[in-house]
Amino acid sequence: MSDIVVTPSVQIDSAESTATHCPYCALQCGIQLSGSREQIKLVGNKHFPVNKGSLCIKGWNASATLTHSERLLSPLIRSSNGELEPASWDDALAFVAQRFHVIQQQHGKDAVGMFGGGSLTNEKAYLLGKFARVALETSNVDYNGRFCMSSAATASQMAFGLDRGLPFPIEDIAYTDMVLLVGSNIAETMPPLLHYFGEQHRNGGQLILVDPRASLTSNQATLHLKLTPGTDAVLANGILHILIRDGLINHQYIDQRTEDFSRVKAVAATYWPERVERITGIPEALIVRVAHMLGRARSAMILTARGTEQQSQGVNNVLAYINIALALGLVGRPLSGYGCITGQGNGQGGREHGQKADQLPGYRKITDPGARQHIANVWGIPEQAIPLAGKSAYEMLDTAGKDGGIRALMVMGSNVVVSSPNASHIQERLKALDLLVVADFFLSETAQMADVVFPSAQWAEEEGTMTNLEGRVLKRERVLEPPLGVRTDYDLLCSLAACMGKGQFFTYADTQQIFDELRRASAGGIADYSGITYEKIEANQGVFWPCVAEDHAGTPRLFLDRFPTPSGRARFHAVQHRQPFEAPDTAYPLYLTTGRILAQYQSGTQTRRVPRLNEVASEPFVELHPSTAHRFMIAPGESVRLTTRRGSAVFTAKVTPSIREDTIFVPFHWGGEQSINRLTSPALDPISRMPEFKLCAVRIERCEVTMEA
Amino acid sequence: MMEKQRLVIIGNGMSGARLIEEVLAHQGKDIYDIVVFGDEPYGNYNRILLSNVLAGEHDPADIFINPLNWYQEQGVTLYAGNRVQSIDPVRKLVHATDGIEVPYDKLVIATGSKPYIPNLQNLYAEQGNLKTGVFVFRSFDDCDAMIAYAQRSQRVVVIGGGVLGLEAARGLQNRGLEAHVVHVSKHLMNVQLDMSAGRMLRLTLERMGVKLHFQKRSNALLGTECVTGVAFEDGSQLDCDMVVISTGILPNVDLAKNAGIAVDRGILVQDDLSCSLPDVYAVGECTQHRGRTYGLVAPLWEQAQCLAEHLTLQSTPRFYQGSRELTKLKIMGIDLAVMGDKEEVEDDDEVIVYSEPSRGIYKKLIVRENRLAGAILLGDGTVTPRVLQLFDRHEELPENRSELLFSLSHEQQGLNIADLPDDTQICNCNGVSKGMIVEAVKSGKRSLKVLCDATRAGSGCGTCMKDVQAILEFASDGAVIEDPSVHYYVPGVPLAKPELIKAIKEQHLYSVSAVFNVLAAGKEDAGSKAGLASLLKTIWGKEYEDERDSRFINDRVHANIQKDGTFSVVPRIYGGVITPQELLRIANVANKYNVPMVKLTGGQRIDLVGLSREQLPAVWNDLGMPSGHAYTKSFRTCKTCLGTEFCRYGVGDSTTLGINVEKRYQGIESPHKMKLAVSGCPRNCAESTTKDIGVVAIEGGKWEVYVGGAAGATVRKGDKLCVVDTQEAVLLYMGRFIQYYREHAKYLERTYGFVERVGIERLRQLLIDDVDGICQQLDHDIQASVDAYVDPWQEASQPVTPAQFMDVLQPVEKITAL
Amino acid sequence: MSSMMTSGRVVYNLGPLDRLPRGEGRTFLVEKTMVAIFRTRKDDVYALQAQCSHKGGPLADGIIGNGTVICPLHSFKFCLMDGQPVGNSCASLKTYVVSVDEYGNVLLQMNE
């Protein structure tokens, strides 16, 4: 009994409390809110299946942002003296509309860009995409999900013809025999999710973790493979090699449900254990053991996360792991399959409804004529009026202020100055803009650079739907009125459209009407929401897409009998190991990898303003191995300077044997001088355009040393 | 777009085919039409895996990298089975068999190597090919032929104790042959291994049954049609029906040589892999770079990569700098990795060796200028990757070399909850410290659930539950209300006490193991054994089948274990009344066994502390007194005051009653210990009102019976159960209460908790008014237990289990293993 | 040249299995090492270091069951198979290879 899971049961009379969802990660834990803004009471929702009442420290303290003193309570316009000064909504709106107009006249429609985020509700994501294409008529619209999910998303598309974080409900994890978890530290990023692994363990299941770093998660794992950063594809191919060698693959499944295995098999022949050991740094015997554990399990899941995805080979890495899942015949089988642990609150929904440069609502390709026509009809505009695919996030930001690039940018729900790679460069680019507009509820690092800032309503102050990592569509409730002077982003986009003379396309009485339009737009698409209604969500604790009709129950488990590909089969993709963009050398002798910690979230715009969270984690640190510390003469707690080809920053040394000797780790939740992303590599994955956050070459030295030098 | 050039590659082996892939990967298709010649009539396969195929560990079909159709798909022209006979560097074309003639703009020679065949007498058949039964181990066909021939062979001699030779021998052994390896040098793999490693490898292989012969130079084969044996220079010979020659490889240079290309042992190449003639390059085993030739895959592939970058005109092509070589022996059950130098070369080379022959482990590092110059790792693969990466990257080594030799587990060894400082964070998810949890426990949060609700500990990922539970237990000194199995009598059997008793009675379960077998699916739970034992004894009395392993140590040796593993002995002193003779005996024992401490207890007894278990039987004999049960969950003692005999206040004969109580109920097992007392007047000198059961004499010869008192961790005044007229009545109601407590209390529930839980009114109804009509049964059952009592100290004479009273046992013999 | 060499392995015959009562443990003094030997009710044998890693409690006196032993002093649990702590964070215990040969003798393996 020592390890039964106990969930808090602070009693709230559900009559006076509202069931809604945590504003943070993609689990979207159910919570119950009650009381006034000042004495708001927040507890976990025992009845919500995903978290069954559990919350992590972020969730428990979520309400702190609602009353925070630093909240923006009125629009701001940068005055002649260079200061951001309060302005009325009407003035701010008119100003922005007029500037957009002028800039587009001088430099063309594409000169104005929209930048969204993976935390926005489905309705917002949809509206933002429509605003860009219909009101601004620009092709330059993208979102920070590029920095997050895109590799897994792309790989899933290629392999299965569909991208939904998990193809099964989260409960299934508790009953599967074996989980291979790659590049994830859920114990810190999504603690409540770990319940399911605990339960799986108690049911006799096992967890294998792949991560260069030991973490709170690896403590839970049966096996932990500390692989060399950037060698995931080699490991995956090596595992496949052994599965083939020892006759553990599922030929029947491969014949009946997949295509293109032969090439993958041939490539696997070149990843024999000795070679794989040499590249990945994982002992031969261990690789064989893992292969056998996976191959002999009755049911197994392979789950990937940012660790393997945020690389210039991100898509390849994921494909290589998917190859294993397919060769073992896991995908579409009970309690088995491949899944991606989506990170951002609405990382899933955010990438489905058209805030991506190459995509239209319903996960439609913007290049597909049929899709364009369908959306054009829903929007009531001619098909050719819909712009073509624009530039991806980093590339768009990179063109800021350049000829043919964007001259104006509107950012919503994202703190790009902190979260984008090569951040200091991006900061420079944003300075070169003629106009930067930011909508946020705090004066984030990005907002501080803006010419106009709009104060946004927060999670508990507006309603809308979110789609969690399971593809479960949830309803977030409006529990409080926004403070005086604050409006919802829906409001902002619609009024701005009106000021630009496009009001007739943005007439909604309430959020539900936006959602209903989204449903029509998504109808027949891959992510089909047409059968989902607010009522249905509330009645069923969420609905899994695709849901094609109001009498359709939704789809908790995917791929049971066919894949949404032309042939109906899943596709193997041969993957060769390629060197990362930067490997350690004499000048920059170590790998730098970045990641998340429990008490902070993403760029920290919200969490860094929550006192309880800052007590727990107030500043970033650099994690390094004792013998590495010794090698560079660094003592614990000393401040050290990290230098890459892009820049340098100072952090406090945290010496721990939990990390590889050749790798150092820094969390990325902080801005300004402490922003590690000023150092990370801008290399992009050729297919998903995912930046290589997870590794680059770095030099580390004690600060005194650099002073002298 | 410029006119496409023609790239001709001679050789479709590991390096030739790899080169094609690399060229294609660098968009070489836009620059070249690619033509490749291969000797073998297949696409390209992974030669490395042939040993596994021979050993039957890898399906031949699964080792192909580029099957024939791949070349078509890639638009590469492959001449499979067409051997190039000559190169015309002037007209820039190659001539192949069947009169094929192909011009080239760029030519790559990747002809690889061929086996070196020592000249032995009687080696070839008339047709000039190897005698039947004689093989070289090089190609897919060789492998195929060996497998086929092995089926009708019993005994193979492998000539050459190098990597390939050993793999071949072991592979054929897997196929049922008796495998012999003959080797010219003193130890195996003498190219890669030093003496000691060679010796240890020898032991390992011999253990696997491979027969090894050293310093034997073969000079002839025996047999006419087929080979029947091998003859050696020392005159000896070895019969066999199969021979594999594995004596090294030679670069294939003839083609290049005849074309006038500069060759030495191999074809001479520059860092860009170019040869001495323009537009001609070479890669792979046929080359010689900076004086070195290579026979391993990794170097060939590095060469292919560099050459591809040059051929495809990359902006900053890599130049080949030579390779760091790693050799691994591919024999299942042997973990051998060798890299770089095998012996010290420079005078100040540092050599680190760890050797453990019994486990076949040998590790050797050669360190030069604080970097790894070479290493031999035999028998422990876990450290190989790190060492190898340091070798590959030529990185500085950690000062403490042993870090490299042993795989240290990095899991930080946590402390015990009790020892942790209060600010230690227990719940990482919610930042809850040990101190905060302890506080909550002290404030009365004594169930895991309540505690977690209060502190939020464990409400995140839930993995800290164990620790929270542990803190709860330590902070509440055992007074934990455990859930969810709060209702189970013992954790290991999912039944509440009434159901458990019912099941035990109905299914006639007389022993603890029987209970586990029937009620817990055979899963015995250590934490439940003692509780069950006590319950079973309560239920069955004499019929109970005692199993000593389910007793706590105290009950196995009938003494109380101390922190240092010694024991304390407390003889029974009925009612606290003792004779001088008894006192003398105790004193003598204390002297004789020089007992470290003699202590008067709170229960009016004498405690002899610090005896070893070997002394116990003798001590008991010398004492000649019964056990005081000061060590078990049972009736302990009955404290008394002077009573009427001498005390001028006494109204009831408390000593006599006390003695009778103790005589009757001594050693009765119960869910927890029972301390009793009898006071002779309301002054209550025996502190009866704070005992589990206490009796107070009052005016009129009456006795008050109190139950549920306590004066320990918890202090509670007992509730008055009844007032009676006679000593017999006292004993009767006492017995009823004891039996009811035994049957209905939770394990380890003291009477103060039990009485509070049930309620004194209810107890009166049950035990006095007999509303449920259970009293007769209760009286009967307690009587049965009383009758079943035997003084455990009688075991002194005949121990119940082997070595019951021995502190340590000795081995009977020592066998030194091989 | 720095060198660490260890000599061979030694096997001790602890005598017939019956020296150990079913389901109980006994402490053996092997040369200078104290080893706790356990015999389960299913007649499997296990060998652990004799003193617990918490406060040196005599493990052979512990109650065993379901592959674990409970230390008699403070009730910390350990796994008989691999010496790992169970539900507590004590250091793990040293284990020894022990077996019963065809004559029913208990054989204990140790490195000298």
PDB file of N, CA, C and O in Angstrom, chain A residues 3 5 27 29 50-51 54 170 173-174 181 184-202 207 209 215-221 341 598, chain B residues 428-429 458-464:
ATOM      1  N   ASP A   3       2.545   2.522  -2.004  1.00  0.00           N
ATOM      2  CA  ASP A   3       2.580   3.383  -3.190  1.00  0.00           C
ATOM      3  C   ASP A   3       1.212   3.530  -3.844  1.00  0.00           C
ATOM      4  O   ASP A   3       1.109   3.732  -5.032  1.00  0.00           O
ATOM      5  N   VAL A   5      -1.874   5.515  -5.076  1.00  0.00           N
ATOM      6  CA  VAL A   5      -1.963   6.907  -5.480  1.00  0.00           C
ATOM      7  C   VAL A   5      -3.110   7.573  -4.743  1.00  0.00           C
ATOM      8  O   VAL A   5      -4.243   7.116  -4.803  1.00  0.00           O
ATOM      9  N   LEU A  27      -1.481  18.061 -20.938  1.00  0.00           N
ATOM     10  CA  LEU A  27      -2.362  17.124 -20.244  1.00  0.00           C
ATOM     11  C   LEU A  27      -3.723  17.762 -20.054  1.00  0.00           C
ATOM     12  O   LEU A  27      -4.744  17.103 -20.043  1.00  0.00           O
ATOM     13  N   CYS A  29      -5.044  19.052 -17.331  1.00  0.00           N
ATOM     14  CA  CYS A  29      -5.650  18.460 -16.147  1.00  0.00           C
ATOM     15  C   CYS A  29      -6.951  19.165 -15.806  1.00  0.00           C
ATOM     16  O   CYS A  29      -7.054  20.390 -15.921  1.00  0.00           O
ATOM     17  N   VAL A  50      -8.242  12.221 -17.056  1.00  0.00           N
ATOM     18  CA  VAL A  50      -6.798  12.334 -17.314  1.00  0.00           C
ATOM     19  C   VAL A  50      -5.998  12.439 -16.015  1.00  0.00           C
ATOM     20  O   VAL A  50      -5.031  11.702 -15.802  1.00  0.00           O
ATOM     21  N   ASN A  51      -6.393  13.342 -15.110  1.00  0.00           N
ATOM     22  CA  ASN A  51      -5.576  13.541 -13.904  1.00  0.00           C
ATOM     23  C   ASN A  51      -6.260  13.061 -12.641  1.00  0.00           C
ATOM     24  O   ASN A  51      -5.632  12.974 -11.589  1.00  0.00           O
ATOM     25  N   SER A  54      -5.299  14.825  -9.553  1.00  0.00           N
ATOM     26  CA  SER A  54      -3.894  15.196  -9.325  1.00  0.00           C
ATOM     27  C   SER A  54      -3.559  16.493 -10.040  1.00  0.00           C
ATOM     28  O   SER A  54      -4.109  16.796 -11.092  1.00  0.00           O
ATOM     29  N   ILE A 170      -4.977   7.969 -22.710  1.00  0.00           N
ATOM     30  CA  ILE A 170      -3.851   7.898 -21.794  1.00  0.00           C
ATOM     31  C   ILE A 170      -3.969   6.693 -20.858  1.00  0.00           C
ATOM     32  O   ILE A 170      -2.964   6.085 -20.491  1.00  0.00           O
ATOM     33  N   ILE A 173      -1.864   3.413 -21.175  1.00  0.00           N
ATOM     34  CA  ILE A 173      -0.473   3.279 -20.722  1.00  0.00           C
ATOM     35  C   ILE A 173      -0.394   2.367 -19.503  1.00  0.00           C
ATOM     36  O   ILE A 173       0.522   1.561 -19.373  1.00  0.00           O
ATOM     37  N   ALA A 174      -1.399   2.456 -18.637  1.00  0.00           N
ATOM     38  CA  ALA A 174      -1.360   1.692 -17.386  1.00  0.00           C
ATOM     39  C   ALA A 174      -1.380   0.189 -17.628  1.00  0.00           C
ATOM     40  O   ALA A 174      -1.001  -0.588 -16.762  1.00  0.00           O
ATOM     41  N   LEU A 181      10.261   5.135 -23.777  1.00  0.00           N
ATOM     42  CA  LEU A 181      10.011   6.567 -23.696  1.00  0.00           C
ATOM     43  C   LEU A 181      11.286   7.298 -24.099  1.00  0.00           C
ATOM     44  O   LEU A 181      12.334   7.108 -23.482  1.00  0.00           O
ATOM     45  N   SER A 184      12.250  12.294 -22.919  1.00  0.00           N
ATOM     46  CA  SER A 184      11.191  12.949 -22.161  1.00  0.00           C
ATOM     47  C   SER A 184      11.491  12.890 -20.671  1.00  0.00           C
ATOM     48  O   SER A 184      12.072  11.923 -20.191  1.00  0.00           O
ATOM     49  N   ASN A 185      11.089  13.925 -19.969  1.00  0.00           N
ATOM     50  CA  ASN A 185      11.229  13.938 -18.518  1.00  0.00           C
ATOM     51  C   ASN A 185       9.875  14.278 -17.917  1.00  0.00           C
ATOM     52  O   ASN A 185       9.687  15.301 -17.278  1.00  0.00           O
ATOM     53  N   ILE A 186       8.898  13.401 -18.169  1.00  0.00           N
ATOM     54  CA  ILE A 186       7.523  13.685 -17.756  1.00  0.00           C
ATOM     55  C   ILE A 186       7.403  13.907 -16.259  1.00  0.00           C
ATOM     56  O   ILE A 186       6.529  14.639 -15.817  1.00  0.00           O
ATOM     57  N   ALA A 187       8.314  13.306 -15.478  1.00  0.00           N
ATOM     58  CA  ALA A 187       8.206  13.497 -14.021  1.00  0.00           C
ATOM     59  C   ALA A 187       8.278  14.980 -13.689  1.00  0.00           C
ATOM     60  O   ALA A 187       7.729  15.428 -12.690  1.00  0.00           O
ATOM     61  N   GLU A 188       8.963  15.770 -14.531  1.00  0.00           N
ATOM     62  CA  GLU A 188       9.032  17.202 -14.274  1.00  0.00           C
ATOM     63  C   GLU A 188       8.108  17.994 -15.189  1.00  0.00           C
ATOM     64  O   GLU A 188       7.606  19.043 -14.809  1.00  0.00           O
ATOM     65  N   THR A 189       7.885  17.491 -16.404  1.00  0.00           N
ATOM     66  CA  THR A 189       7.081  18.291 -17.318  1.00  0.00           C
ATOM     67  C   THR A 189       5.596  18.023 -17.162  1.00  0.00           C
ATOM     68  O   THR A 189       4.784  18.925 -17.340  1.00  0.00           O
ATOM     69  N   MET A 190       5.204  16.796 -16.865  1.00  0.00           N
ATOM     70  CA  MET A 190       3.782  16.475 -16.683  1.00  0.00           C
ATOM     71  C   MET A 190       3.586  15.469 -15.545  1.00  0.00           C
ATOM     72  O   MET A 190       3.154  14.346 -15.778  1.00  0.00           O
ATOM     73  N   PRO A 191       3.895  15.855 -14.305  1.00  0.00           N
ATOM     74  CA  PRO A 191       3.853  14.886 -13.206  1.00  0.00           C
ATOM     75  C   PRO A 191       2.616  13.994 -13.167  1.00  0.00           C
ATOM     76  O   PRO A 191       2.747  12.782 -13.039  1.00  0.00           O
ATOM     77  N   PRO A 192       1.408  14.543 -13.334  1.00  0.00           N
ATOM     78  CA  PRO A 192       0.256  13.650 -13.193  1.00  0.00           C
ATOM     79  C   PRO A 192       0.281  12.482 -14.185  1.00  0.00           C
ATOM     80  O   PRO A 192      -0.266  11.418 -13.920  1.00  0.00           O
ATOM     81  N   LEU A 193       0.961  12.685 -15.318  1.00  0.00           N
ATOM     82  CA  LEU A 193       1.035  11.607 -16.309  1.00  0.00           C
ATOM     83  C   LEU A 193       1.760  10.393 -15.731  1.00  0.00           C
ATOM     84  O   LEU A 193       1.500   9.259 -16.097  1.00  0.00           O
ATOM     85  N   LEU A 194       2.670  10.651 -14.792  1.00  0.00           N
ATOM     86  CA  LEU A 194       3.484   9.561 -14.241  1.00  0.00           C
ATOM     87  C   LEU A 194       2.631   8.549 -13.471  1.00  0.00           C
ATOM     88  O   LEU A 194       3.015   7.399 -13.330  1.00  0.00           O
ATOM     89  N   HIS A 195       1.456   8.997 -13.011  1.00  0.00           N
ATOM     90  CA  HIS A 195       0.560   8.043 -12.356  1.00  0.00           C
ATOM     91  C   HIS A 195       0.368   6.809 -13.209  1.00  0.00           C
ATOM     92  O   HIS A 195       0.390   5.687 -12.732  1.00  0.00           O
ATOM     93  N   TYR A 196       0.167   7.048 -14.503  1.00  0.00           N
ATOM     94  CA  TYR A 196      -0.142   5.927 -15.383  1.00  0.00           C
ATOM     95  C   TYR A 196       1.048   4.991 -15.517  1.00  0.00           C
ATOM     96  O   TYR A 196       0.893   3.783 -15.645  1.00  0.00           O
ATOM     97  N   PHE A 197       2.249   5.551 -15.433  1.00  0.00           N
ATOM     98  CA  PHE A 197       3.433   4.692 -15.487  1.00  0.00           C
ATOM     99  C   PHE A 197       3.586   3.939 -14.176  1.00  0.00           C
ATOM    100  O   PHE A 197       3.981   2.776 -14.148  1.00  0.00           O
ATOM    101  N   GLY A 198       3.239   4.600 -13.072  1.00  0.00           N
ATOM    102  CA  GLY A 198       3.267   3.910 -11.789  1.00  0.00           C
ATOM    103  C   GLY A 198       2.302   2.734 -11.816  1.00  0.00           C
ATOM    104  O   GLY A 198       2.649   1.607 -11.440  1.00  0.00           O
ATOM    105  N   GLU A 199       1.118   2.986 -12.329  1.00  0.00           N
ATOM    106  CA  GLU A 199       0.111   1.927 -12.402  1.00  0.00           C
ATOM    107  C   GLU A 199       0.609   0.819 -13.329  1.00  0.00           C
ATOM    108  O   GLU A 199       0.521  -0.365 -13.007  1.00  0.00           O
ATOM    109  N   GLN A 200       1.188   1.227 -14.457  1.00  0.00           N
ATOM    110  CA  GLN A 200       1.724   0.236 -15.396  1.00  0.00           C
ATOM    111  C   GLN A 200       2.737  -0.638 -14.666  1.00  0.00           C
ATOM    112  O   GLN A 200       2.714  -1.865 -14.763  1.00  0.00           O
ATOM    113  N   HIS A 201       3.595   0.015 -13.880  1.00  0.00           N
ATOM    114  CA  HIS A 201       4.616  -0.732 -13.132  1.00  0.00           C
ATOM    115  C   HIS A 201       3.946  -1.728 -12.189  1.00  0.00           C
ATOM    116  O   HIS A 201       4.312  -2.902 -12.159  1.00  0.00           O
ATOM    117  N   ARG A 202       2.926  -1.264 -11.467  1.00  0.00           N
ATOM    118  CA  ARG A 202       2.250  -2.166 -10.528  1.00  0.00           C
ATOM    119  C   ARG A 202       1.560  -3.306 -11.259  1.00  0.00           C
ATOM    120  O   ARG A 202       1.405  -4.393 -10.730  1.00  0.00           O
ATOM    121  N   LEU A 207       9.264   0.140 -17.988  1.00  0.00           N
ATOM    122  CA  LEU A 207       9.519   1.405 -18.685  1.00  0.00           C
ATOM    123  C   LEU A 207      10.994   1.481 -19.053  1.00  0.00           C
ATOM    124  O   LEU A 207      11.860   1.263 -18.218  1.00  0.00           O
ATOM    125  N   LEU A 209      13.735   4.129 -20.630  1.00  0.00           N
ATOM    126  CA  LEU A 209      13.885   5.546 -20.940  1.00  0.00           C
ATOM    127  C   LEU A 209      15.149   5.779 -21.764  1.00  0.00           C
ATOM    128  O   LEU A 209      16.194   5.187 -21.490  1.00  0.00           O
ATOM    129  N   SER A 215      17.066  11.561 -14.755  1.00  0.00           N
ATOM    130  CA  SER A 215      16.113  12.571 -14.300  1.00  0.00           C
ATOM    131  C   SER A 215      15.163  11.925 -13.300  1.00  0.00           C
ATOM    132  O   SER A 215      15.239  10.730 -13.047  1.00  0.00           O
ATOM    133  N   LEU A 216      14.234  12.722 -12.764  1.00  0.00           N
ATOM    134  CA  LEU A 216      13.225  12.141 -11.879  1.00  0.00           C
ATOM    135  C   LEU A 216      12.501  11.017 -12.604  1.00  0.00           C
ATOM    136  O   LEU A 216      12.058  10.049 -12.003  1.00  0.00           O
ATOM    137  N   THR A 217      12.397  11.163 -13.949  1.00  0.00           N
ATOM    138  CA  THR A 217      11.704  10.121 -14.703  1.00  0.00           C
ATOM    139  C   THR A 217      12.529   8.850 -14.760  1.00  0.00           C
ATOM    140  O   THR A 217      12.011   7.752 -14.585  1.00  0.00           O
ATOM    141  N   SER A 218      13.839   8.994 -14.959  1.00  0.00           N
ATOM    142  CA  SER A 218      14.643   7.776 -15.114  1.00  0.00           C
ATOM    143  C   SER A 218      14.654   6.963 -13.824  1.00  0.00           C
ATOM    144  O   SER A 218      14.847   5.757 -13.862  1.00  0.00           O
ATOM    145  N   ASN A 219      14.400   7.636 -12.683  1.00  0.00           N
ATOM    146  CA  ASN A 219      14.319   6.859 -11.443  1.00  0.00           C
ATOM    147  C   ASN A 219      13.189   5.849 -11.495  1.00  0.00           C
ATOM    148  O   ASN A 219      13.188   4.866 -10.787  1.00  0.00           O
ATOM    149  N   GLN A 220      12.196   6.138 -12.333  1.00  0.00           N
ATOM    150  CA  GLN A 220      11.042   5.239 -12.417  1.00  0.00           C
ATOM    151  C   GLN A 220      11.265   4.121 -13.430  1.00  0.00           C
ATOM    152  O   GLN A 220      10.448   3.218 -13.534  1.00  0.00           O
ATOM    153  N   ALA A 221      12.352   4.209 -14.197  1.00  0.00           N
ATOM    154  CA  ALA A 221      12.501   3.307 -15.342  1.00  0.00           C
ATOM    155  C   ALA A 221      13.231   2.026 -14.984  1.00  0.00           C
ATOM    156  O   ALA A 221      14.110   2.018 -14.129  1.00  0.00           O
ATOM    157  N   ILE A 341       4.506  12.758 -26.958  1.00  0.00           N
ATOM    158  CA  ILE A 341       4.065  13.469 -25.759  1.00  0.00           C
ATOM    159  C   ILE A 341       4.031  14.965 -26.069  1.00  0.00           C
ATOM    160  O   ILE A 341       5.034  15.652 -25.928  1.00  0.00           O
ATOM    161  N   LEU A 598      10.491  21.334 -13.513  1.00  0.00           N
ATOM    162  CA  LEU A 598       9.136  21.212 -12.993  1.00  0.00           C
ATOM    163  C   LEU A 598       8.421  22.547 -12.771  1.00  0.00           C
ATOM    164  O   LEU A 598       7.322  22.764 -13.241  1.00  0.00           O
TER     165      LEU A 598
ATOM    166  N   ASN B 428       8.591  16.348  -5.067  1.00  0.00           N
ATOM    167  CA  ASN B 428       9.175  17.297  -6.011  1.00  0.00           C
ATOM    168  C   ASN B 428       8.107  18.076  -6.760  1.00  0.00           C
ATOM    169  O   ASN B 428       8.281  19.228  -7.093  1.00  0.00           O
ATOM    170  N   CYS B 429       6.992  17.404  -7.008  1.00  0.00           N
ATOM    171  CA  CYS B 429       5.955  18.052  -7.815  1.00  0.00           C
ATOM    172  C   CYS B 429       5.430  19.301  -7.114  1.00  0.00           C
ATOM    173  O   CYS B 429       5.182  20.316  -7.728  1.00  0.00           O
ATOM    174  N   GLY B 458       2.521  14.144  -2.984  1.00  0.00           N
ATOM    175  CA  GLY B 458       2.034  12.970  -3.708  1.00  0.00           C
ATOM    176  C   GLY B 458       0.855  13.240  -4.610  1.00  0.00           C
ATOM    177  O   GLY B 458       0.343  12.347  -5.254  1.00  0.00           O
ATOM    178  N   SER B 459       0.430  14.512  -4.693  1.00  0.00           N
ATOM    179  CA  SER B 459      -0.744  14.794  -5.522  1.00  0.00           C
ATOM    180  C   SER B 459      -0.326  15.141  -6.947  1.00  0.00           C
ATOM    181  O   SER B 459      -1.139  15.470  -7.777  1.00  0.00           O
ATOM    182  N   GLY B 460       0.988  15.079  -7.200  1.00  0.00           N
ATOM    183  CA  GLY B 460       1.446  15.321  -8.570  1.00  0.00           C
ATOM    184  C   GLY B 460       1.655  13.993  -9.260  1.00  0.00           C
ATOM    185  O   GLY B 460       0.701  13.325  -9.630  1.00  0.00           O
ATOM    186  N   CYS B 461       2.920  13.578  -9.347  1.00  0.00           N
ATOM    187  CA  CYS B 461       3.209  12.347 -10.081  1.00  0.00           C
ATOM    188  C   CYS B 461       2.980  11.128  -9.196  1.00  0.00           C
ATOM    189  O   CYS B 461       2.917  10.014  -9.673  1.00  0.00           O
ATOM    190  N   GLY B 462       2.887  11.325  -7.893  1.00  0.00           N
ATOM    191  CA  GLY B 462       2.563  10.221  -7.002  1.00  0.00           C
ATOM    192  C   GLY B 462       3.738   9.329  -6.663  1.00  0.00           C
ATOM    193  O   GLY B 462       3.603   8.409  -5.867  1.00  0.00           O
ATOM    194  N   THR B 463       4.909   9.626  -7.211  1.00  0.00           N
ATOM    195  CA  THR B 463       6.024   8.701  -6.984  1.00  0.00           C
ATOM    196  C   THR B 463       6.639   8.863  -5.593  1.00  0.00           C
ATOM    197  O   THR B 463       7.400   8.014  -5.171  1.00  0.00           O
ATOM    198  N   CYS B 464       6.308   9.937  -4.892  1.00  0.00           N
ATOM    199  CA  CYS B 464       6.901  10.131  -3.556  1.00  0.00           C
ATOM    200  C   CYS B 464       6.049   9.466  -2.484  1.00  0.00           C
ATOM    201  O   CYS B 464       6.349   9.538  -1.304  1.00  0.00           O
TER     202      CYS B 464
END
